[in-house]
């Protein structure tokens, strides 16, 4: 009999192991940029190369097909270790991690809804697949594009999840077995109107200032959200700038590639450290995002804040309050003395 706690433990084990494996994939780039195949040193997942070609001839899968069509390809699981390895093979959808935007593939327990659902693997992969030591296994598959598939880019992958538990990690009171996985990305484009879209949203600032102003630099963090509102992947580049009072430039970081692929419909949170932020100024911070492959794609968003050295202001207010209090006391004492001097001497008057 399977208990609820044991089911939960297995689910968390598989999910945690898959996410850990996905961290090994890193953030990849489109064909225009150098890309590396998915390989963790023990096993790898590659698009099957043509006869006589190197295993890394294709780093990822790149396909195109109209709605309602099908195409065939093959994925290779390469075992570089000295022992047989057993894997669970599955296809799934891709996503960007909300914080930082790293490329990730959904865990086996999550049912794919996009290109991962279009991929049909052979029946023998329904259970597990064993690859011999120093060997490889080629697994054919088909991509069946639905008749109602929307134009644009659809991104997923084919994953090999090692069934062996390679370690145990403590999460609170629960011990979670760690499994590793490696996946080959699959980029699929459905022809039709392509509409790149990118927006910068929710720019905000968090600051920390030293207790004694101008003895040390103030620090700030610029946070913002990038959203791909189009139907094609984009590789964002971002410019960060800030102006103080009267338009004085206080921050100017030229456009730079973020080295990530932002998938259609994805929203990611990014941060920009600012180690020498102003300590006293009225500042406007501006984020400008674009993409080299789409020169007309530009989005800007800004926010403002007042930089005030509050410790110094507090000290000034304390000193000012003390000065005002002392001045009032002196005025009051002087008034009392003047009142005493103005009283007539009754004894002399008699």
JSON list of N, CA and C in Angstrom, two decimals, residues 116-158:
[
{"chain": "A", "resi": 116, "resn": "UNK", "atom": "N", "xyz": [6.22, 20.20, -26.27]},
{"chain": "A", "resi": 116, "resn": "UNK", "atom": "CA", "xyz": [6.48, 18.93, -25.59]},
{"chain": "A", "resi": 116, "resn": "UNK", "atom": "C", "xyz": [5.37, 17.93, -25.80]},
{"chain": "A", "resi": 117, "resn": "UNK", "atom": "N", "xyz": [4.14, 18.43, -25.95]},
{"chain": "A", "resi": 117, "resn": "UNK", "atom": "CA", "xyz": [2.99, 17.55, -26.20]},
{"chain": "A", "resi": 117, "resn": "UNK", "atom": "C", "xyz": [2.92, 17.12, -27.65]},
{"chain": "A", "resi": 118, "resn": "UNK", "atom": "N", "xyz": [3.64, 17.79, -28.53]},
{"chain": "A", "resi": 118, "resn": "UNK", "atom": "CA", "xyz": [3.63, 17.42, -29.95]},
{"chain": "A", "resi": 118, "resn": "UNK", "atom": "C", "xyz": [4.59, 16.28, -30.25]},
{"chain": "A", "resi": 119, "resn": "UNK", "atom": "N", "xyz": [5.53, 16.03, -29.33]},
{"chain": "A", "resi": 119, "resn": "UNK", "atom": "CA", "xyz": [6.59, 15.05, -29.57]},
{"chain": "A", "resi": 119, "resn": "UNK", "atom": "C", "xyz": [6.11, 13.66, -29.16]},
{"chain": "A", "resi": 120, "resn": "UNK", "atom": "N", "xyz": [6.21, 12.72, -30.09]},
{"chain": "A", "resi": 120, "resn": "UNK", "atom": "CA", "xyz": [5.83, 11.33, -29.83]},
{"chain": "A", "resi": 120, "resn": "UNK", "atom": "C", "xyz": [7.08, 10.46, -29.82]},
{"chain": "A", "resi": 121, "resn": "UNK", "atom": "N", "xyz": [7.39, 9.87, -28.66]},
{"chain": "A", "resi": 121, "resn": "UNK", "atom": "CA", "xyz": [8.53, 8.96, -28.52]},
{"chain": "A", "resi": 121, "resn": "UNK", "atom": "C", "xyz": [8.05, 7.53, -28.77]},
{"chain": "A", "resi": 122, "resn": "UNK", "atom": "N", "xyz": [8.95, 6.63, -29.13]},
{"chain": "A", "resi": 122, "resn": "UNK", "atom": "CA", "xyz": [8.55, 5.24, -29.41]},
{"chain": "A", "resi": 122, "resn": "UNK", "atom": "C", "xyz": [8.04, 4.55, -28.14]},
{"chain": "A", "resi": 123, "resn": "UNK", "atom": "N", "xyz": [7.21, 3.50, -28.30]},
{"chain": "A", "resi": 123, "resn": "UNK", "atom": "CA", "xyz": [6.62, 2.82, -27.14]},
{"chain": "A", "resi": 123, "resn": "UNK", "atom": "C", "xyz": [7.65, 2.28, -26.15]},
{"chain": "A", "resi": 124, "resn": "UNK", "atom": "N", "xyz": [8.83, 1.86, -26.63]},
{"chain": "A", "resi": 124, "resn": "UNK", "atom": "CA", "xyz": [9.81, 1.27, -25.72]},
{"chain": "A", "resi": 124, "resn": "UNK", "atom": "C", "xyz": [10.37, 2.27, -24.70]},
{"chain": "A", "resi": 125, "resn": "UNK", "atom": "N", "xyz": [10.13, 3.56, -24.90]},
{"chain": "A", "resi": 125, "resn": "UNK", "atom": "CA", "xyz": [10.58, 4.56, -23.93]},
{"chain": "A", "resi": 125, "resn": "UNK", "atom": "C", "xyz": [9.53, 4.85, -22.88]},
{"chain": "A", "resi": 126, "resn": "UNK", "atom": "N", "xyz": [8.39, 4.15, -22.92]},
{"chain": "A", "resi": 126, "resn": "UNK", "atom": "CA", "xyz": [7.33, 4.40, -21.95]},
{"chain": "A", "resi": 126, "resn": "UNK", "atom": "C", "xyz": [7.79, 4.05, -20.54]},
{"chain": "A", "resi": 127, "resn": "UNK", "atom": "N", "xyz": [8.69, 3.07, -20.41]},
{"chain": "A", "resi": 127, "resn": "UNK", "atom": "CA", "xyz": [9.23, 2.73, -19.10]},
{"chain": "A", "resi": 127, "resn": "UNK", "atom": "C", "xyz": [10.58, 3.38, -18.91]},
{"chain": "A", "resi": 128, "resn": "UNK", "atom": "N", "xyz": [11.62, 2.56, -18.88]},
{"chain": "A", "resi": 128, "resn": "UNK", "atom": "CA", "xyz": [12.98, 3.08, -18.76]},
{"chain": "A", "resi": 128, "resn": "UNK", "atom": "C", "xyz": [13.82, 2.54, -19.91]},
{"chain": "A", "resi": 129, "resn": "UNK", "atom": "N", "xyz": [14.93, 3.24, -20.16]},
{"chain": "A", "resi": 129, "resn": "UNK", "atom": "CA", "xyz": [15.85, 2.88, -21.24]},
{"chain": "A", "resi": 129, "resn": "UNK", "atom": "C", "xyz": [17.24, 2.72, -20.63]},
{"chain": "A", "resi": 130, "resn": "UNK", "atom": "N", "xyz": [17.88, 1.60, -20.88]},
{"chain": "A", "resi": 130, "resn": "UNK", "atom": "CA", "xyz": [19.23, 1.36, -20.37]},
{"chain": "A", "resi": 130, "resn": "UNK", "atom": "C", "xyz": [20.25, 1.53, -21.50]},
{"chain": "A", "resi": 131, "resn": "UNK", "atom": "N", "xyz": [21.27, 2.34, -21.22]},
{"chain": "A", "resi": 131, "resn": "UNK", "atom": "CA", "xyz": [22.34, 2.58, -22.19]},
{"chain": "A", "resi": 131, "resn": "UNK", "atom": "C", "xyz": [23.61, 1.93, -21.64]},
{"chain": "A", "resi": 132, "resn": "UNK", "atom": "N", "xyz": [24.25, 1.06, -22.40]},
{"chain": "A", "resi": 132, "resn": "UNK", "atom": "CA", "xyz": [25.44, 0.36, -21.88]},
{"chain": "A", "resi": 132, "resn": "UNK", "atom": "C", "xyz": [26.62, 1.30, -21.65]},
{"chain": "A", "resi": 133, "resn": "UNK", "atom": "N", "xyz": [27.54, 0.84, -20.82]},
{"chain": "A", "resi": 133, "resn": "UNK", "atom": "CA", "xyz": [28.75, 1.62, -20.54]},
{"chain": "A", "resi": 133, "resn": "UNK", "atom": "C", "xyz": [29.48, 1.95, -21.82]},
{"chain": "A", "resi": 134, "resn": "UNK", "atom": "N", "xyz": [29.94, 3.18, -21.94]},
{"chain": "A", "resi": 134, "resn": "UNK", "atom": "CA", "xyz": [30.66, 3.66, -23.11]},
{"chain": "A", "resi": 134, "resn": "UNK", "atom": "C", "xyz": [29.86, 3.46, -24.40]},
{"chain": "A", "resi": 135, "resn": "UNK", "atom": "N", "xyz": [28.54, 3.43, -24.27]},
{"chain": "A", "resi": 135, "resn": "UNK", "atom": "CA", "xyz": [27.70, 3.19, -25.43]},
{"chain": "A", "resi": 135, "resn": "UNK", "atom": "C", "xyz": [26.72, 4.33, -25.67]},
{"chain": "A", "resi": 136, "resn": "UNK", "atom": "N", "xyz": [25.87, 4.12, -26.66]},
{"chain": "A", "resi": 136, "resn": "UNK", "atom": "CA", "xyz": [24.88, 5.12, -27.02]},
{"chain": "A", "resi": 136, "resn": "UNK", "atom": "C", "xyz": [23.60, 4.42, -27.46]},
{"chain": "A", "resi": 137, "resn": "UNK", "atom": "N", "xyz": [22.53, 5.18, -27.40]},
{"chain": "A", "resi": 137, "resn": "UNK", "atom": "CA", "xyz": [21.25, 4.68, -27.88]},
{"chain": "A", "resi": 137, "resn": "UNK", "atom": "C", "xyz": [20.56, 5.78, -28.65]},
{"chain": "A", "resi": 138, "resn": "UNK", "atom": "N", "xyz": [20.18, 5.48, -29.88]},
{"chain": "A", "resi": 138, "resn": "UNK", "atom": "CA", "xyz": [19.46, 6.44, -30.72]},
{"chain": "A", "resi": 138, "resn": "UNK", "atom": "C", "xyz": [17.96, 6.17, -30.59]},
{"chain": "A", "resi": 139, "resn": "UNK", "atom": "N", "xyz": [17.22, 7.21, -30.30]},
{"chain": "A", "resi": 139, "resn": "UNK", "atom": "CA", "xyz": [15.77, 7.08, -30.09]},
{"chain": "A", "resi": 139, "resn": "UNK", "atom": "C", "xyz": [15.05, 7.95, -31.10]},
{"chain": "A", "resi": 140, "resn": "UNK", "atom": "N", "xyz": [14.35, 7.36, -32.06]},
{"chain": "A", "resi": 140, "resn": "UNK", "atom": "CA", "xyz": [13.61, 8.18, -33.04]},
{"chain": "A", "resi": 140, "resn": "UNK", "atom": "C", "xyz": [12.36, 8.78, -32.40]},
{"chain": "A", "resi": 141, "resn": "UNK", "atom": "N", "xyz": [11.93, 9.90, -32.94]},
{"chain": "A", "resi": 141, "resn": "UNK", "atom": "CA", "xyz": [10.70, 10.51, -32.47]},
{"chain": "A", "resi": 141, "resn": "UNK", "atom": "C", "xyz": [10.08, 11.29, -33.62]},
{"chain": "A", "resi": 142, "resn": "UNK", "atom": "N", "xyz": [8.83, 11.64, -33.45]},
{"chain": "A", "resi": 142, "resn": "UNK", "atom": "CA", "xyz": [8.13, 12.47, -34.44]},
{"chain": "A", "resi": 142, "resn": "UNK", "atom": "C", "xyz": [7.55, 13.69, -33.76]},
{"chain": "A", "resi": 143, "resn": "UNK", "atom": "N", "xyz": [7.46, 14.76, -34.51]},
{"chain": "A", "resi": 143, "resn": "UNK", "atom": "CA", "xyz": [6.80, 15.97, -34.05]},
{"chain": "A", "resi": 143, "resn": "UNK", "atom": "C", "xyz": [5.55, 16.16, -34.91]},
{"chain": "A", "resi": 144, "resn": "UNK", "atom": "N", "xyz": [4.40, 16.08, -34.28]},
{"chain": "A", "resi": 144, "resn": "UNK", "atom": "CA", "xyz": [3.13, 16.24, -34.98]},
{"chain": "A", "resi": 144, "resn": "UNK", "atom": "C", "xyz": [2.56, 17.60, -34.61]},
{"chain": "A", "resi": 145, "resn": "UNK", "atom": "N", "xyz": [2.62, 18.53, -35.55]},
{"chain": "A", "resi": 145, "resn": "UNK", "atom": "CA", "xyz": [2.18, 19.90, -35.29]},
{"chain": "A", "resi": 145, "resn": "UNK", "atom": "C", "xyz": [0.65, 19.95, -35.37]},
{"chain": "A", "resi": 146, "resn": "UNK", "atom": "N", "xyz": [-0.01, 20.41, -34.32]},
{"chain": "A", "resi": 146, "resn": "UNK", "atom": "CA", "xyz": [-1.47, 20.47, -34.35]},
{"chain": "A", "resi": 146, "resn": "UNK", "atom": "C", "xyz": [-1.97, 21.41, -35.45]},
{"chain": "A", "resi": 147, "resn": "UNK", "atom": "N", "xyz": [-3.17, 21.14, -35.92]},
{"chain": "A", "resi": 147, "resn": "UNK", "atom": "CA", "xyz": [-3.75, 21.97, -36.97]},
{"chain": "A", "resi": 147, "resn": "UNK", "atom": "C", "xyz": [-4.00, 23.39, -36.50]},
{"chain": "A", "resi": 148, "resn": "UNK", "atom": "N", "xyz": [-4.18, 23.56, -35.18]},
{"chain": "A", "resi": 148, "resn": "UNK", "atom": "CA", "xyz": [-4.45, 24.90, -34.64]},
{"chain": "A", "resi": 148, "resn": "UNK", "atom": "C", "xyz": [-3.21, 25.52, -33.98]},
{"chain": "A", "resi": 149, "resn": "UNK", "atom": "N", "xyz": [-2.03, 25.01, -34.31]},
{"chain": "A", "resi": 149, "resn": "UNK", "atom": "CA", "xyz": [-0.80, 25.56, -33.73]},
{"chain": "A", "resi": 149, "resn": "UNK", "atom": "C", "xyz": [-0.62, 27.02, -34.15]},
{"chain": "A", "resi": 150, "resn": "UNK", "atom": "N", "xyz": [-0.27, 27.85, -33.20]},
{"chain": "A", "resi": 150, "resn": "UNK", "atom": "CA", "xyz": [-0.11, 29.27, -33.47]},
{"chain": "A", "resi": 150, "resn": "UNK", "atom": "C", "xyz": [1.25, 29.55, -34.11]},
{"chain": "A", "resi": 151, "resn": "UNK", "atom": "N", "xyz": [1.34, 30.53, -34.99]},
{"chain": "A", "resi": 151, "resn": "UNK", "atom": "CA", "xyz": [2.64, 30.89, -35.59]},
{"chain": "A", "resi": 151, "resn": "UNK", "atom": "C", "xyz": [3.63, 31.35, -34.52]},
{"chain": "A", "resi": 152, "resn": "UNK", "atom": "N", "xyz": [4.90, 31.16, -34.81]},
{"chain": "A", "resi": 152, "resn": "UNK", "atom": "CA", "xyz": [5.94, 31.62, -33.91]},
{"chain": "A", "resi": 152, "resn": "UNK", "atom": "C", "xyz": [6.78, 30.50, -33.37]},
{"chain": "A", "resi": 153, "resn": "UNK", "atom": "N", "xyz": [7.54, 30.79, -32.33]},
{"chain": "A", "resi": 153, "resn": "UNK", "atom": "CA", "xyz": [8.49, 29.85, -31.76]},
{"chain": "A", "resi": 153, "resn": "UNK", "atom": "C", "xyz": [7.86, 29.07, -30.61]},
{"chain": "A", "resi": 154, "resn": "UNK", "atom": "N", "xyz": [8.09, 27.77, -30.63]},
{"chain": "A", "resi": 154, "resn": "UNK", "atom": "CA", "xyz": [7.65, 26.88, -29.56]},
{"chain": "A", "resi": 154, "resn": "UNK", "atom": "C", "xyz": [8.88, 26.12, -29.09]},
{"chain": "A", "resi": 155, "resn": "UNK", "atom": "N", "xyz": [9.15, 26.16, -27.79]},
{"chain": "A", "resi": 155, "resn": "UNK", "atom": "CA", "xyz": [10.43, 25.66, -27.29]},
{"chain": "A", "resi": 155, "resn": "UNK", "atom": "C", "xyz": [10.20, 24.60, -26.21]},
{"chain": "A", "resi": 156, "resn": "UNK", "atom": "N", "xyz": [10.94, 23.53, -26.33]},
{"chain": "A", "resi": 156, "resn": "UNK", "atom": "CA", "xyz": [10.87, 22.45, -25.34]},
{"chain": "A", "resi": 156, "resn": "UNK", "atom": "C", "xyz": [12.16, 21.67, -25.34]},
{"chain": "A", "resi": 157, "resn": "UNK", "atom": "N", "xyz": [12.05, 20.36, -25.08]},
{"chain": "A", "resi": 157, "resn": "UNK", "atom": "CA", "xyz": [13.25, 19.55, -25.08]},
{"chain": "A", "resi": 157, "resn": "UNK", "atom": "C", "xyz": [12.94, 18.10, -24.80]},
{"chain": "A", "resi": 158, "resn": "UNK", "atom": "N", "xyz": [13.96, 17.26, -24.99]},
{"chain": "A", "resi": 158, "resn": "UNK", "atom": "CA", "xyz": [13.87, 15.84, -24.68]},
{"chain": "A", "resi": 158, "resn": "UNK", "atom": "C", "xyz": [14.88, 15.57, -23.58]}
]
